[in-house]
Coordinates of C-alpha atoms in Angstrom, one line a residue:
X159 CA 137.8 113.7 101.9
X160 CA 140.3 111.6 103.6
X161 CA 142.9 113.1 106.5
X162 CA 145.4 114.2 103.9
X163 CA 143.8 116.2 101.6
X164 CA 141.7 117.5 104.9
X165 CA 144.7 118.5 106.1
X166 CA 146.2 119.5 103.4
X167 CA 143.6 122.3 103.1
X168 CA 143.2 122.9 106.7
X169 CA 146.9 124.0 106.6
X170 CA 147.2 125.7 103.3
X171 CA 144.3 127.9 104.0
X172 CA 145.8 128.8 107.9
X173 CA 148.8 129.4 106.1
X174 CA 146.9 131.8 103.8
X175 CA 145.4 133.1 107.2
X176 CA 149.0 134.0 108.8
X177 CA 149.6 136.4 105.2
X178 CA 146.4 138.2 106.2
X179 CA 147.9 138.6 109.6
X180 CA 151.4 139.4 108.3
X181 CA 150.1 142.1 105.9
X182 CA 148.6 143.7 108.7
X183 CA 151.6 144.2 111.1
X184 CA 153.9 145.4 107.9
X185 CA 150.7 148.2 107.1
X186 CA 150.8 149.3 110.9
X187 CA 154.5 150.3 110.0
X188 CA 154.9 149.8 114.3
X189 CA 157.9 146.9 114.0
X190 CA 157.8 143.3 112.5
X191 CA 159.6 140.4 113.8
X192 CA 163.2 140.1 112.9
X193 CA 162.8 138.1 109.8
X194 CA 160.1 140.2 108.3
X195 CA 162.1 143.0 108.9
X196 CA 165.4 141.5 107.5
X197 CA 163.4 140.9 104.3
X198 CA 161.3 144.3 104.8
X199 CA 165.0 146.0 104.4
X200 CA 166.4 143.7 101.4
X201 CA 162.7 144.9 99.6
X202 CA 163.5 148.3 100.1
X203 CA 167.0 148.0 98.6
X204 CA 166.4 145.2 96.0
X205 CA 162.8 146.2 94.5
X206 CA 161.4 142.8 95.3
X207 CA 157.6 142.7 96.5
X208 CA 157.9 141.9 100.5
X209 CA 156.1 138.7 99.5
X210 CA 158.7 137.5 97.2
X211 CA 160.9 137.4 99.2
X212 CA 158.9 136.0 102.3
X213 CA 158.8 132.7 99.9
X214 CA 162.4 133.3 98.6
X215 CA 163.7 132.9 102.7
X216 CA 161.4 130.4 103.5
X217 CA 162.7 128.4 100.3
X218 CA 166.3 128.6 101.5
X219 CA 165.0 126.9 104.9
X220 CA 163.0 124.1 102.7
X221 CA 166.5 123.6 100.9
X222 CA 168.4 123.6 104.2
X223 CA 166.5 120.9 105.3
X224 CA 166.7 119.1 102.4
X225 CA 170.4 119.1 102.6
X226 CA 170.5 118.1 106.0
X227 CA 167.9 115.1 105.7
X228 CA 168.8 114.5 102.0
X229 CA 165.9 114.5 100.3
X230 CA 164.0 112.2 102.8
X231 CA 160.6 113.6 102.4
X232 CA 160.0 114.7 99.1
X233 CA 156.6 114.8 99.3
X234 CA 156.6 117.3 102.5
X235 CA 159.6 119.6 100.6
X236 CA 156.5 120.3 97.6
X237 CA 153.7 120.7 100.0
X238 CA 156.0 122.9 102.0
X239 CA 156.4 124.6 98.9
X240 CA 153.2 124.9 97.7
X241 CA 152.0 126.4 101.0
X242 CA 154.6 128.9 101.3
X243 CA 154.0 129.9 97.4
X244 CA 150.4 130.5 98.9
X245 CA 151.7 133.0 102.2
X246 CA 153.6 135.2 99.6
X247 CA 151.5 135.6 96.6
X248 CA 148.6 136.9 99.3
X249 CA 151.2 139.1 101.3
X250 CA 151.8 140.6 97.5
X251 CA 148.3 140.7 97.0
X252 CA 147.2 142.6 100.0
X253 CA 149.9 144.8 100.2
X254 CA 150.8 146.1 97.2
X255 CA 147.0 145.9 95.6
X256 CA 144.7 146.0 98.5
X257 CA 146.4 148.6 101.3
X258 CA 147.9 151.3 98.5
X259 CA 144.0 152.2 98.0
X260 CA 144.3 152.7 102.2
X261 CA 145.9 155.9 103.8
X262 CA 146.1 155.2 107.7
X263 CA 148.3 158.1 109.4
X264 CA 146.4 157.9 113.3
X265 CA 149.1 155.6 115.6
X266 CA 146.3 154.6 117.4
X267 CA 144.7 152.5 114.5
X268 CA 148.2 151.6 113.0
X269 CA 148.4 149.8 116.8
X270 CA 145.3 148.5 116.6
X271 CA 146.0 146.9 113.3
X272 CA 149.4 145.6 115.0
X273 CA 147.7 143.8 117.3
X274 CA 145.0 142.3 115.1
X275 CA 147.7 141.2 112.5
X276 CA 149.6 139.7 115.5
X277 CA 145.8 137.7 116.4
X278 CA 145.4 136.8 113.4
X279 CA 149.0 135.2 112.5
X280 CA 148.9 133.8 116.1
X281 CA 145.9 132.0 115.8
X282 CA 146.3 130.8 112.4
X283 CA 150.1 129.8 113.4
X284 CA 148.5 128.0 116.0
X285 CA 146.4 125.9 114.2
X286 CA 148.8 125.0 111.8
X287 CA 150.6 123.5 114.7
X288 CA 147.3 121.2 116.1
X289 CA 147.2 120.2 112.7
X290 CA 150.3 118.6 113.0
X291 CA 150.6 118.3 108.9
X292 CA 152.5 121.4 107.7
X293 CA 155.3 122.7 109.9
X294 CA 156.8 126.2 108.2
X295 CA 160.2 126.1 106.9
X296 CA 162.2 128.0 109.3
X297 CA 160.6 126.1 112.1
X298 CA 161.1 122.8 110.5
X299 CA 164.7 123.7 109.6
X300 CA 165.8 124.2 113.2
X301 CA 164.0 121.4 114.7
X302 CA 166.0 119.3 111.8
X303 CA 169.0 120.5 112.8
X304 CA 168.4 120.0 116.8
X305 CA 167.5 116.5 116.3
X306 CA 170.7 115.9 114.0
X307 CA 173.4 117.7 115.7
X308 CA 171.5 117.3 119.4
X309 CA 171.3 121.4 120.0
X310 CA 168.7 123.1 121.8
X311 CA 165.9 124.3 119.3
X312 CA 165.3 127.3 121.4
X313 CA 169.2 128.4 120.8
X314 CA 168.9 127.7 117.2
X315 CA 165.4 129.7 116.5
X316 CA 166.9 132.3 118.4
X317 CA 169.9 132.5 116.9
X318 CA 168.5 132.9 113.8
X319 CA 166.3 136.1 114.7
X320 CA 169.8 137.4 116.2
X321 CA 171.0 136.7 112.5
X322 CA 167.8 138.7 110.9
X323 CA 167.7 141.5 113.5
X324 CA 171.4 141.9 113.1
X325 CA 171.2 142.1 109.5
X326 CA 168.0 144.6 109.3
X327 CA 169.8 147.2 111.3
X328 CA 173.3 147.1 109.4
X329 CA 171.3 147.3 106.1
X330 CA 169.2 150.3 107.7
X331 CA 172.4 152.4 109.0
X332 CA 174.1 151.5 105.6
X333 CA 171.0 152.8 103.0
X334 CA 169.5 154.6 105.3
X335 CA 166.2 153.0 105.7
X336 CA 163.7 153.3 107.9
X337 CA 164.1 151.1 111.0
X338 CA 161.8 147.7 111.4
X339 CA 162.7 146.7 114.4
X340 CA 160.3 149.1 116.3
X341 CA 158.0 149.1 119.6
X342 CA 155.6 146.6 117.8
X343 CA 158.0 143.6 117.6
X344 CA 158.6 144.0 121.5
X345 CA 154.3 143.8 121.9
X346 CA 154.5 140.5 119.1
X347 CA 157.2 139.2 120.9
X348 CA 155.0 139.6 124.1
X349 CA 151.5 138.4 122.3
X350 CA 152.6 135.5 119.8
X351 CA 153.3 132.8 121.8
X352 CA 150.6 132.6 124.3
X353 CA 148.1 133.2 121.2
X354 CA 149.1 130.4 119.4
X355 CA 149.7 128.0 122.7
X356 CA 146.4 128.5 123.3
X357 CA 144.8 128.5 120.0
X358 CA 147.0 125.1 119.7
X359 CA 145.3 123.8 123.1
X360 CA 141.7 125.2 122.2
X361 CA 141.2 124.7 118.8
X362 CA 139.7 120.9 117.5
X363 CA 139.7 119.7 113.6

């Protein structure tokens, strides 16, 4: 097996990893981060399985950055692709065949499954990063544009979640929806990043 494809399946099956971990936090029902609960309120509205649209979003960001770089890595684009195909069809796996056979109503368990989700997705997240092969879309979209138009990535990323959270809470005041944006996405927001720093620093391949 030569680095590619060792990478290659390193990253697809972290990427797979993260679904687990994003599956969990939506069950808990606790808060999501501000994309998740952007496309959390267009699946309410729309129909859509949570999971299709996870790789719907992250498509628009793989065809984002093909605009911007035009088309300069085609081979990245499809295994981009491929990857985030992966992270949605197991978020539609696990929560619309898996957890609907699960009835969890005690806070304390819906927080403990929070914070696993939140390990889980960290850690995996993390690795994907050491890896170095397989960036995700949104995060590779931003970094595109800072290096292009020479703006801070931090400003970008964030203003991107501004963009989601924004968007979550018109579309839950205008259909009255259940609000996503909860307690939990103030203890990810806390969590994430030290989890994946140091599963990033930790971890060997």
């Amino acid at each position: 097996m030569n680095y590619t494809l060792k990478g290659l399946g390193y990253s697809i099956f972290f990427y797979m990893f993260t679904a687990v971990g994003i599956s969990l936090v939506i069950e808990a029902a606790v808060g999501v981060s501000c994309l998740d609960a952007m496309n959390l309120s267009i699946s309410e509205i729309s129909k859509f399985k949570i999971g299709t649209l996870t790789i719907f979003s992250n498509f628009l960001f793989i065809i984002g950055d093909i605009l911007i770089t035009r088309f300069s890595n085609p081979i990245k684009y499809v295994l981009q692709g491929i990857s985030i195909l992966a992270l949605g069809i197991v978020i539609n796996i696990i929560i619309y065949y898996i957890f609907p056979h699960v009835n969890i109503n005690n806070y304390s368990v819906k927080l403990f499954l929070y914070i696993l989700g939140t390990l889980i997705a960290g850690v995996s997240i993390g690795a994907i990063i050491k890896l170095n092969f397989l960036s995700f879309p949104v995060e590779n979209f931003c970094l595109t544009i800072s290096e292009k138009y020479k703006i801070s990535f931090v400003k970008i990323r964030y203003s991107i979640d501004v963009i989601a959270l924004i968007a979550s809470i018109i579309l839950s005041y205008s259909f009255e929806l259940p609000f996503f944006i909860r307690e939990g996405t103030i203890i990810g927001m806390i969590m994430f990043s030290p989890i994946v720093n140091f599963t990033k620093d930790k971890v060997k391949f």
